[in-house]
Short mmCIF file of C-alpha atoms and ligand atoms in Angstrom, two decimals:
data_model
loop_
_atom_site.label_atom_id
_atom_site.label_comp_id
_atom_site.label_asym_id
_atom_site.label_seq_id
_atom_site.Cartn_x
_atom_site.Cartn_y
_atom_site.Cartn_z
CA MET A 1 -61.66 97.44 -106.10
CA ARG A 2 -58.85 96.16 -103.86
CA PHE A 3 -55.16 96.71 -104.67
CA VAL A 4 -52.55 94.05 -103.91
CA PRO A 5 -48.86 94.71 -104.54
CA PHE A 6 -46.65 91.91 -105.85
CA PRO A 7 -42.81 91.99 -105.93
CA SER A 8 -41.88 90.80 -109.45
CA ALA A 9 -43.40 89.83 -112.78
CA ALA A 10 -42.59 86.18 -112.09
CA LYS A 11 -44.56 86.30 -108.85
CA ARG A 12 -47.69 87.92 -110.28
CA PRO A 13 -50.98 86.35 -109.22
CA SER A 14 -53.20 84.74 -111.82
CA ALA A 15 -55.87 87.06 -113.21
CA ASP A 16 -58.49 87.54 -115.89
CA LEU A 17 -56.33 90.22 -117.51
CA CYS A 18 -52.76 91.46 -117.31
CA CYS A 19 -51.94 95.06 -118.38
CA LEU A 20 -48.68 95.59 -120.26
CA PRO A 21 -47.47 99.18 -120.74
CA PHE A 22 -45.70 100.38 -123.89
CA ALA A 23 -44.40 103.69 -125.18
CA CYS A 24 -43.32 104.93 -128.58
CA ASP A 25 -39.80 106.25 -129.11
CA SER A 26 -38.75 109.25 -131.19
CA SER A 27 -38.53 107.17 -134.38
CA GLY A 28 -42.10 105.87 -133.93
CA GLY A 29 -41.03 102.39 -132.72
CA VAL A 30 -42.99 100.70 -129.93
CA VAL A 31 -41.01 99.80 -126.79
CA PRO A 32 -42.09 97.72 -123.77
CA LEU A 33 -41.84 99.42 -120.37
CA PHE A 34 -41.62 96.16 -118.38
CA ASP A 35 -38.88 93.56 -118.10
CA ASP A 36 -40.46 90.10 -118.33
CA THR A 37 -39.24 88.43 -121.54
CA ARG A 38 -42.02 85.81 -121.65
CA LEU A 39 -44.66 88.49 -121.61
CA GLN A 40 -42.74 90.44 -124.23
CA GLN A 41 -42.65 87.33 -126.44
CA ALA A 42 -46.40 86.84 -125.95
CA VAL A 43 -47.10 90.16 -127.66
CA GLY A 44 -44.25 89.90 -130.19
CA ARG A 45 -46.46 89.12 -133.16
CA LEU A 46 -48.62 92.15 -132.51
CA LEU A 47 -45.51 94.33 -132.49
CA ASP A 48 -44.43 92.86 -135.83
CA THR A 49 -47.41 94.68 -137.32
CA THR A 50 -48.20 98.40 -137.17
CA ASP A 51 -51.60 97.78 -135.54
CA PHE A 52 -50.48 99.22 -132.18
CA ARG A 53 -48.66 102.58 -132.04
CA ALA A 54 -48.69 103.03 -128.21
CA LYS A 55 -50.52 106.35 -128.32
CA VAL A 56 -51.86 107.54 -124.96
CA GLY A 57 -54.81 105.34 -124.03
CA GLU A 58 -54.55 103.09 -127.10
CA SER A 59 -55.13 99.48 -126.07
CA ILE A 60 -55.58 96.03 -127.62
CA VAL A 61 -56.64 92.82 -125.88
CA LEU A 62 -54.83 89.57 -126.77
CA TYR A 63 -55.54 85.97 -125.74
CA PRO A 64 -52.25 84.25 -124.83
CA GLU A 65 -51.36 80.61 -124.26
CA SER A 66 -50.90 81.18 -120.55
CA LYS A 67 -52.16 79.68 -117.33
CA THR A 68 -51.45 82.84 -115.36
CA GLU A 69 -53.83 85.17 -117.19
CA SER A 70 -56.56 84.60 -119.73
CA ARG A 71 -56.07 87.99 -121.44
CA LEU A 72 -53.26 90.44 -122.03
CA MET A 73 -53.95 94.09 -122.68
CA VAL A 74 -51.25 96.21 -124.26
CA ILE A 75 -51.61 99.84 -123.17
CA GLY A 76 -50.01 102.83 -124.87
CA LEU A 77 -48.52 105.61 -122.72
CA GLY A 78 -47.51 107.83 -125.64
CA GLU A 79 -44.04 109.23 -126.34
CA LEU A 80 -41.41 107.90 -123.96
CA SER A 81 -39.96 111.34 -123.24
CA GLY A 82 -43.39 112.85 -122.50
CA ILE A 83 -44.73 110.36 -119.95
CA THR A 84 -46.07 111.96 -116.77
CA THR A 85 -48.40 110.89 -113.96
CA ASP A 86 -51.19 112.41 -115.98
CA THR A 87 -50.54 110.51 -119.21
CA ILE A 88 -50.34 107.27 -117.18
CA ARG A 89 -53.62 108.18 -115.47
CA GLN A 90 -55.33 108.92 -118.77
CA ALA A 91 -53.99 105.80 -120.46
CA TYR A 92 -55.16 103.42 -117.72
CA ALA A 93 -58.53 105.18 -117.38
CA LYS A 94 -59.25 105.01 -121.09
CA SER A 95 -58.05 101.41 -121.43
CA LEU A 96 -60.05 100.18 -118.46
CA SER A 97 -63.25 101.94 -119.49
CA SER A 98 -63.04 100.12 -122.84
CA LEU A 99 -63.48 96.85 -120.87
CA ARG A 100 -66.77 97.84 -119.27
CA LYS A 101 -68.85 95.16 -120.97
CA ARG A 102 -66.47 92.27 -120.17
CA SER A 103 -66.84 90.21 -117.04
CA LEU A 104 -63.50 90.62 -115.30
CA THR A 105 -62.98 90.17 -111.59
CA SER A 106 -59.19 90.30 -111.36
CA VAL A 107 -56.51 92.34 -113.14
CA THR A 108 -52.75 92.56 -112.80
CA CYS A 109 -50.58 95.51 -113.88
CA MET A 110 -46.94 95.48 -114.88
CA THR A 111 -45.78 98.82 -113.55
CA PRO A 112 -44.10 100.86 -116.30
CA ARG A 113 -40.45 101.83 -115.81
CA VAL A 114 -40.39 105.47 -116.83
CA GLU A 115 -37.39 107.23 -115.36
CA PRO A 116 -37.23 109.97 -114.24
CA VAL A 117 -40.86 109.71 -113.05
CA ALA A 118 -40.65 108.50 -109.42
CA PRO A 119 -42.28 105.10 -108.64
CA GLN A 120 -44.77 106.84 -106.30
CA LEU A 121 -46.02 109.00 -109.16
CA VAL A 122 -46.28 105.99 -111.46
CA TYR A 123 -48.29 104.06 -108.84
CA ARG A 124 -50.53 107.07 -108.42
CA GLY A 125 -51.16 107.34 -112.15
CA ILE A 126 -52.05 103.66 -112.47
CA LEU A 127 -54.36 103.49 -109.45
CA GLU A 128 -56.16 106.74 -110.19
CA GLY A 129 -56.51 105.78 -113.85
CA LEU A 130 -58.01 102.39 -112.99
CA LEU A 131 -60.47 103.96 -110.55
CA LEU A 132 -61.41 106.72 -113.00
CA GLY A 133 -61.92 104.18 -115.77
CA SER A 134 -64.17 102.00 -113.63
CA TYR A 135 -66.54 104.80 -112.50
CA SER A 136 -70.03 104.85 -113.92
CA PHE A 137 -73.25 106.18 -112.44
CA GLN A 138 -75.73 103.30 -112.27
CA GLU A 139 -78.27 104.50 -109.69
CA TYR A 140 -81.22 104.69 -112.07
CA ARG A 141 -80.57 101.65 -114.26
CA SER A 142 -82.72 98.58 -113.70
CA GLU A 143 -79.88 96.34 -114.86
CA LYS A 144 -76.58 97.55 -113.48
CA GLU A 145 -73.59 97.65 -115.80
CA ALA A 146 -71.08 98.39 -113.10
CA MET A 147 -67.63 96.91 -113.45
CA ALA A 148 -67.02 93.96 -111.16
CA ILE A 149 -63.22 94.06 -110.82
CA GLU A 150 -62.54 93.08 -107.23
CA GLU A 151 -58.79 92.70 -107.12
CA VAL A 152 -56.00 94.52 -108.91
CA GLY A 153 -52.45 93.25 -108.50
CA VAL A 154 -49.78 95.88 -109.07
CA LEU A 155 -46.08 95.18 -109.53
CA ALA A 156 -44.52 97.24 -106.73
CA GLU A 157 -40.81 96.88 -106.00
CA ASP A 158 -41.22 99.37 -103.16
CA PRO A 159 -44.24 98.05 -101.23
CA SER A 160 -44.15 100.66 -98.43
CA ALA A 161 -44.20 103.53 -100.96
CA PHE A 162 -47.01 101.74 -102.73
CA LEU A 163 -49.09 101.44 -99.56
CA GLU A 164 -48.71 105.15 -98.78
CA VAL A 165 -49.75 106.09 -102.32
CA GLU A 166 -52.66 103.64 -102.18
CA ARG A 167 -53.98 105.18 -98.94
CA GLU A 168 -54.03 108.66 -100.46
CA VAL A 169 -55.45 107.50 -103.78
CA ILE A 170 -58.33 105.66 -102.13
CA ALA A 171 -59.26 108.69 -99.99
CA ARG A 172 -58.99 111.03 -102.97
CA MET A 173 -60.90 108.83 -105.39
CA SER A 174 -63.70 107.82 -103.04
CA ALA A 175 -64.21 111.55 -102.41
CA LEU A 176 -64.29 112.07 -106.17
CA SER A 177 -66.94 109.37 -106.61
CA LEU A 178 -69.02 110.88 -103.81
CA CYS A 179 -68.95 114.27 -105.53
CA ARG A 180 -69.85 112.80 -108.92
CA ASP A 181 -72.70 110.72 -107.47
CA LEU A 182 -74.18 113.77 -105.71
CA VAL A 183 -74.10 115.86 -108.89
CA ASN A 184 -75.45 113.06 -111.10
CA GLN A 185 -78.52 112.43 -108.96
CA ASN A 186 -81.98 113.83 -109.62
CA ALA A 187 -82.42 117.44 -108.53
CA ASP A 188 -85.68 116.47 -106.86
CA GLU A 189 -83.83 114.02 -104.63
CA MET A 190 -80.62 116.00 -104.16
CA ASN A 191 -82.61 119.03 -103.02
CA PRO A 192 -81.31 121.02 -100.02
CA GLN A 193 -82.75 118.54 -97.53
CA GLY A 194 -81.60 115.48 -99.48
CA PHE A 195 -78.09 116.92 -99.72
CA ALA A 196 -78.10 117.66 -95.98
CA GLU A 197 -79.08 114.06 -95.22
CA VAL A 198 -76.14 112.72 -97.24
CA ALA A 199 -73.79 115.26 -95.65
CA SER A 200 -74.89 114.19 -92.16
CA THR A 201 -73.87 110.59 -92.83
CA LEU A 202 -70.24 111.76 -93.12
CA SER A 203 -70.29 113.11 -89.56
CA ARG A 204 -67.91 110.79 -87.69
CA ASP A 205 -64.28 110.16 -86.74
CA GLY A 206 -63.74 113.82 -85.86
CA LEU A 207 -65.64 115.39 -88.77
CA MET A 208 -68.62 117.32 -87.44
CA VAL A 209 -71.38 118.03 -89.96
CA THR A 210 -74.20 120.36 -88.91
CA PRO A 211 -77.04 121.12 -91.33
CA HIS A 212 -78.90 124.31 -90.39
CA GLY A 213 -82.48 125.04 -91.46
CA LYS A 214 -84.33 128.16 -92.53
CA GLU A 215 -84.74 129.67 -89.05
CA TRP A 216 -81.02 129.54 -88.37
CA ILE A 217 -80.39 131.12 -91.79
CA GLU A 218 -82.85 133.90 -90.89
CA ARG A 219 -81.18 134.47 -87.52
CA GLN A 220 -77.83 134.72 -89.31
CA GLY A 221 -79.18 137.45 -91.58
CA MET A 222 -78.31 135.51 -94.74
CA ARG A 223 -80.89 137.46 -96.69
CA LEU A 224 -79.39 136.75 -100.11
CA LEU A 225 -79.59 132.98 -99.57
CA LEU A 226 -83.19 133.40 -98.39
CA ALA A 227 -84.04 135.59 -101.41
CA VAL A 228 -82.67 133.12 -103.97
CA GLY A 229 -84.49 130.20 -102.33
CA LYS A 230 -87.82 132.02 -101.96
CA GLY A 231 -89.55 130.63 -105.05
CA ALA A 232 -88.85 126.94 -104.30
CA GLN A 233 -91.01 124.42 -102.47
CA TYR A 234 -87.83 123.17 -100.73
CA GLU A 235 -86.50 125.25 -97.88
CA PRO A 236 -82.84 126.30 -97.97
CA ARG A 237 -80.17 124.67 -95.85
CA PHE A 238 -76.78 125.87 -94.67
CA ILE A 239 -74.40 123.02 -93.90
CA ILE A 240 -71.23 123.41 -91.87
CA ALA A 241 -68.66 120.60 -91.89
CA GLU A 242 -65.84 121.15 -89.44
CA TRP A 243 -62.49 119.38 -89.07
CA GLN A 244 -60.10 120.37 -86.30
CA GLY A 245 -56.98 118.39 -87.13
CA ALA A 246 -54.61 120.94 -85.56
CA PRO A 247 -56.34 122.32 -82.45
CA GLN A 248 -53.16 124.12 -81.33
CA SER A 249 -52.98 126.13 -84.56
CA HIS A 250 -54.82 129.39 -85.27
CA GLU A 251 -54.77 128.66 -88.99
CA LYS A 252 -58.14 127.84 -90.46
CA THR A 253 -59.02 127.26 -94.10
CA VAL A 254 -62.66 127.83 -94.95
CA LEU A 255 -64.11 126.23 -98.07
CA VAL A 256 -67.34 127.54 -99.54
CA GLY A 257 -69.27 125.56 -102.16
CA LYS A 258 -72.12 126.85 -104.27
CA GLY A 259 -75.17 124.66 -103.67
CA ILE A 260 -77.92 125.59 -106.12
CA THR A 261 -79.68 122.23 -106.29
CA PHE A 262 -81.48 123.27 -109.48
CA ASP A 263 -81.16 126.52 -111.39
CA THR A 264 -84.06 127.57 -113.59
CA GLY A 265 -82.58 131.06 -113.78
CA GLY A 266 -85.47 132.33 -111.64
CA LEU A 267 -87.83 134.90 -113.17
CA ASP A 268 -85.08 135.68 -115.71
CA LEU A 269 -85.78 132.17 -116.91
CA LYS A 270 -83.10 130.27 -118.80
CA PRO A 271 -83.81 129.14 -122.37
CA PHE A 272 -84.46 125.37 -122.43
CA GLU A 273 -81.10 124.43 -123.92
CA ASN A 274 -79.31 126.17 -121.03
CA MET A 275 -81.53 124.58 -118.38
CA LYS A 276 -80.23 121.10 -119.15
CA GLY A 277 -77.51 120.13 -116.73
CA MET A 278 -78.71 122.58 -114.06
CA LYS A 279 -79.16 119.76 -111.54
CA GLY A 280 -75.37 120.08 -111.42
CA ASP A 281 -75.38 123.64 -110.13
CA MET A 282 -74.50 122.31 -106.68
CA ALA A 283 -71.20 120.87 -107.95
CA GLY A 284 -69.26 123.32 -105.75
CA ALA A 285 -71.05 122.21 -102.58
CA ALA A 286 -70.63 118.56 -103.60
CA ALA A 287 -66.90 119.13 -104.18
CA VAL A 288 -66.22 120.76 -100.81
CA LEU A 289 -68.24 118.12 -98.97
CA ALA A 290 -66.30 115.38 -100.76
CA VAL A 291 -63.00 117.08 -99.88
CA MET A 292 -64.03 117.06 -96.21
CA GLN A 293 -64.59 113.30 -96.42
CA ALA A 294 -61.03 112.86 -97.73
CA VAL A 295 -59.58 115.21 -95.06
CA ARG A 296 -61.31 113.03 -92.44
CA ASP A 297 -60.20 109.73 -94.02
CA LEU A 298 -56.59 110.92 -94.23
CA LYS A 299 -56.76 112.44 -90.71
CA LEU A 300 -54.91 115.52 -91.94
CA PRO A 301 -53.29 117.73 -89.26
CA ILE A 302 -54.97 120.95 -90.43
CA ASN A 303 -58.09 122.95 -89.58
CA VAL A 304 -60.69 123.12 -92.33
CA THR A 305 -64.34 124.13 -92.27
CA ALA A 306 -66.60 123.75 -95.29
CA LEU A 307 -69.69 125.90 -95.76
CA MET A 308 -72.44 124.80 -98.11
CA PRO A 309 -75.29 127.25 -98.76
CA LEU A 310 -78.03 125.23 -100.48
CA CYS A 311 -81.25 126.26 -102.17
CA GLU A 312 -83.14 125.84 -105.41
CA ASN A 313 -83.43 128.82 -107.76
CA SER A 314 -87.00 128.20 -108.80
CA ILE A 315 -89.69 130.15 -110.57
CA GLY A 316 -93.07 131.05 -109.09
CA SER A 317 -95.14 133.78 -107.48
CA ARG A 318 -92.78 133.94 -104.49
CA SER A 319 -89.56 134.15 -106.52
CA TYR A 320 -87.18 137.03 -105.89
CA LYS A 321 -87.44 139.69 -108.54
CA PRO A 322 -85.18 141.48 -111.01
CA ASP A 323 -84.53 145.15 -110.12
CA ASP A 324 -85.39 144.59 -106.44
CA VAL A 325 -82.75 145.41 -103.86
CA TYR A 326 -81.75 142.93 -101.16
CA ARG A 327 -79.34 143.50 -98.32
CA ALA A 328 -76.49 141.00 -97.95
CA ARG A 329 -75.47 139.60 -94.57
CA SER A 330 -72.49 141.96 -94.71
CA GLY A 331 -74.86 144.96 -94.90
CA LYS A 332 -74.15 145.75 -98.53
CA SER A 333 -77.26 146.41 -100.61
CA ILE A 334 -77.49 144.54 -103.91
CA GLU A 335 -79.63 145.39 -106.91
CA ILE A 336 -80.69 142.24 -108.71
CA GLY A 337 -79.59 142.80 -112.29
CA SER A 338 -80.37 139.16 -113.11
CA THR A 339 -82.03 136.46 -111.03
CA ASP A 340 -79.88 133.96 -112.94
CA ALA A 341 -76.73 135.38 -111.29
CA GLU A 342 -77.83 133.73 -108.05
CA GLY A 343 -74.76 131.67 -107.22
CA ARG A 344 -72.66 134.69 -106.27
CA LEU A 345 -75.48 135.88 -103.98
CA ILE A 346 -75.57 132.76 -101.83
CA LEU A 347 -71.75 132.62 -101.87
CA ALA A 348 -71.61 136.24 -100.66
CA ASP A 349 -73.49 135.44 -97.46
CA ALA A 350 -71.42 132.31 -96.86
CA LEU A 351 -68.11 134.13 -97.49
CA ASP A 352 -69.16 136.84 -95.02
CA TYR A 353 -69.93 134.18 -92.41
CA GLY A 354 -66.62 132.41 -93.05
CA VAL A 355 -64.53 135.57 -92.77
CA LYS A 356 -66.29 137.32 -89.89
CA ASP A 357 -67.76 134.56 -87.72
CA LEU A 358 -65.32 131.71 -88.32
CA GLY A 359 -62.17 133.84 -88.57
CA ALA A 360 -60.90 132.16 -91.74
CA THR A 361 -57.17 132.71 -92.30
CA ARG A 362 -57.71 131.70 -95.92
CA ILE A 363 -60.94 131.16 -97.80
CA ILE A 364 -61.53 129.22 -101.01
CA ASP A 365 -64.84 129.15 -102.84
CA VAL A 366 -65.84 126.64 -105.49
CA ALA A 367 -68.75 127.27 -107.85
CA SER A 368 -70.22 126.34 -111.22
CA LEU A 369 -70.60 130.06 -111.67
CA THR A 370 -70.46 131.52 -115.16
CA GLY A 371 -70.97 130.57 -118.78
CA ALA A 372 -68.22 133.10 -119.47
CA ALA A 373 -65.64 130.76 -117.86
CA ALA A 374 -66.88 127.96 -120.12
CA VAL A 375 -66.60 130.16 -123.21
CA ALA A 376 -63.09 131.30 -122.28
CA LEU A 377 -61.54 127.97 -121.26
CA GLY A 378 -63.75 125.10 -122.49
CA PRO A 379 -64.51 121.80 -120.75
CA ASP A 380 -60.98 120.80 -119.60
CA ILE A 381 -59.73 123.91 -117.82
CA SER A 382 -61.23 125.54 -114.73
CA ALA A 383 -60.91 129.29 -114.21
CA PHE A 384 -59.64 130.66 -110.94
CA PHE A 385 -58.97 134.00 -109.32
CA SER A 386 -57.06 134.98 -106.22
CA ASN A 387 -56.08 138.06 -104.24
CA THR A 388 -52.94 136.31 -102.87
CA ASP A 389 -50.11 135.11 -105.13
CA SER A 390 -48.70 132.49 -102.76
CA LEU A 391 -52.11 130.84 -102.30
CA ALA A 392 -52.67 130.87 -106.08
CA TYR A 393 -49.24 129.32 -106.64
CA ASP A 394 -49.86 126.51 -104.13
CA LEU A 395 -53.25 125.73 -105.68
CA GLU A 396 -51.77 125.69 -109.18
CA GLN A 397 -49.06 123.26 -108.04
CA ALA A 398 -51.72 121.01 -106.48
CA SER A 399 -53.73 121.06 -109.70
CA VAL A 400 -50.68 119.91 -111.69
CA ARG A 401 -50.19 116.94 -109.34
CA ALA A 402 -53.90 116.12 -109.58
CA GLY A 403 -54.00 116.43 -113.37
CA GLU A 404 -56.79 119.02 -113.25
CA PRO A 405 -55.82 121.98 -115.45
CA LEU A 406 -56.46 125.47 -114.08
CA TRP A 407 -55.97 128.91 -115.54
CA LYS A 408 -55.54 131.95 -113.35
CA MET A 409 -57.70 134.82 -114.56
CA PRO A 410 -57.16 138.51 -113.76
CA LEU A 411 -58.97 140.07 -110.83
CA HIS A 412 -58.99 143.34 -112.75
CA MET A 413 -60.12 146.09 -110.40
CA GLY A 414 -60.71 148.39 -113.38
CA TYR A 415 -63.95 146.49 -114.03
CA VAL A 416 -65.46 147.12 -110.58
CA ASP A 417 -67.47 150.02 -112.01
CA LEU A 418 -69.35 147.54 -114.21
CA LEU A 419 -71.08 146.45 -111.00
CA ASP A 420 -72.23 150.00 -110.16
CA SER A 421 -75.94 150.38 -109.41
CA ASP A 422 -78.17 153.45 -109.64
CA ILE A 423 -80.10 152.60 -106.49
CA ALA A 424 -78.00 150.21 -104.41
CA ASP A 425 -74.38 149.69 -103.31
CA CYS A 426 -73.82 147.38 -106.29
CA LYS A 427 -75.45 145.10 -108.84
CA ASN A 428 -75.04 141.33 -109.02
CA VAL A 429 -74.10 141.36 -112.73
CA GLY A 430 -71.68 143.37 -114.82
CA GLY A 431 -72.77 142.45 -118.36
CA ARG A 432 -71.71 139.68 -120.74
CA ALA A 433 -68.21 140.91 -121.54
CA GLY A 434 -65.73 139.74 -118.90
CA GLY A 435 -68.56 137.94 -117.08
CA ALA A 436 -66.30 135.54 -115.13
CA ILE A 437 -64.17 138.49 -113.95
CA THR A 438 -67.08 140.65 -112.78
CA ALA A 439 -68.51 137.61 -110.94
CA ALA A 440 -65.17 137.25 -109.12
CA LEU A 441 -65.09 140.99 -108.41
CA PHE A 442 -68.56 140.75 -106.88
CA LEU A 443 -67.36 137.96 -104.55
CA HIS A 444 -64.24 139.89 -103.56
CA PHE A 445 -66.50 142.52 -101.90
CA PHE A 446 -67.22 139.93 -99.19
CA VAL A 447 -63.77 138.58 -98.28
CA GLY A 448 -62.03 141.78 -97.14
CA GLN A 449 -58.26 141.28 -96.79
CA THR A 450 -58.47 137.54 -96.16
CA PRO A 451 -56.32 135.49 -98.57
CA TRP A 452 -58.89 134.13 -100.99
CA ALA A 453 -59.22 132.01 -104.10
CA HIS A 454 -62.32 131.58 -106.22
CA PHE A 455 -62.83 128.68 -108.63
CA ASP A 456 -65.28 129.04 -111.49
CA LEU A 457 -66.23 125.57 -112.74
CA GLY A 458 -68.82 126.91 -115.20
CA GLY A 459 -67.47 124.78 -118.06
CA THR A 460 -65.82 121.88 -116.22
CA SER A 461 -68.07 120.40 -113.53
CA LEU A 462 -70.59 118.71 -115.82
CA LEU A 463 -69.84 117.38 -119.30
CA LYS A 464 -72.35 117.22 -122.13
CA GLU A 465 -70.00 114.93 -124.08
CA PRO A 466 -67.29 112.49 -122.86
CA ARG A 467 -63.81 114.02 -122.44
CA LEU A 468 -60.43 112.44 -121.59
CA CYS A 469 -60.94 110.27 -118.46
CA PHE A 470 -64.60 111.25 -118.05
CA GLY A 471 -67.92 110.15 -119.46
CA LYS A 472 -70.92 112.42 -119.85
CA GLY A 473 -72.14 113.96 -116.59
CA ALA A 474 -70.37 115.02 -113.41
CA THR A 475 -66.56 115.21 -113.37
CA GLY A 476 -66.02 115.97 -109.68
CA VAL A 477 -63.47 118.53 -110.81
CA LEU A 478 -61.37 120.23 -108.14
CA VAL A 479 -61.88 117.51 -105.51
CA ARG A 480 -58.46 116.03 -106.29
CA THR A 481 -56.76 119.43 -106.52
CA LEU A 482 -58.06 120.50 -103.13
CA VAL A 483 -57.20 117.18 -101.47
CA ASP A 484 -53.68 117.51 -102.91
CA TYR A 485 -53.50 121.09 -101.69
CA PHE A 486 -54.42 119.99 -98.16
CA LEU A 487 -52.02 117.04 -98.26
CA GLN A 488 -49.24 119.45 -99.13
CA LEU A 489 -50.37 121.95 -96.50
CA SER A 490 -50.25 119.14 -93.92
CA LYS A 491 -46.62 118.42 -94.82
CA THR A 492 -45.34 121.99 -94.96
CA ASN A 493 -47.11 124.39 -92.65
CA LEU A 494 -50.28 124.65 -90.70
ZN1 ZN B 501 -78.08 130.90 -112.46
#
């Protein structure tokens, strides 16, 4: 999909479809958000009826007497006073995905006038919405149904602002697609080695990707990662992706992504209904890898290193065992209360490496970690925890810009005793109640005083039913938030 700005409605290029934005006012009337009177007249008869109420994402296709476009699509952006980047994004995504079965190669968009939303934010909403609406995972279909829109004209009165927005949107959204593709693929292909092969292809233009094998992991003393991966035929990998965009700065953000390429639960086997979707238990690793691609594409002046511990939590005679005690890389001994609480184990070794060996000045981990987060917040909202208020605030602000809702959960130290063990320094589970919190408390043992944030995508990284801008399957959640966070970090401080 290629974006081409045009300066006025009169100068729009011809296309298979032209998108016309509308809103509803406080009395329920439908109002156009573009100026061209001819186009307004072309949809006049529709507006004489009550068939179109301009709700967010509502759309109708009309066939005008026009040489410029063969179809018009009216798109609803909802209540005029409530329009934000996110409602624009959702409206365009939903409208475009409804066109999947039509053969369109070119589209034009009348940009909505929605003061006080700045034009840059409107452009962002449109472009991200169109790209979200056109995504579908086609890898395993014999006959591809992918959308074939090649060119999208966008009315842009400020072309330089448009080009800046477009550059960021393309980096952000191609990272998002990479993450979703990785998560949607077969677990037997996207195993630790398969993931490492994809990661290596990103190694260029200053981004250095190094996949390490089992011997390196052994030398590093990452015994928890080795334990979790023991039962699988695939050997674990530990991938490091490094970007030094500000060599003069001592600041370094370390990202850590959970990379369980398939989670059976181990010997504490999951019931079958919970095993579905477990190919997506590497969504954290996929997200941080995708973010590194965007950091590279945008050439951001910051230092970021992403760590991806990868293994399969499989079941077999060599699997690690409940009640056994394993020693973390940090030296802490861990009693295995459940082999299905494996994500926090591999994260623990990676966090220890990031803090001690890489000297992270802030560390952010991303993981499809607990069912408790899903129960608490559902499929739209990701849970997060932090030991540093300013970091949490910046991440929340980034999530608002990205349209990815977050909710900050309490890192309640009073629950640390739930992780007490009779025979080791701690257990890896603290019981069902407060399960997302005790998981976060377990991770906090390994970050020391380093400013840290932990994202639990247990309910948000893979959808069992379509939601908002997303179909069933991987959402790529948090990729856009983290790219926005780094964009902002690039502009403010290093
Ligand atoms: Zn598990």
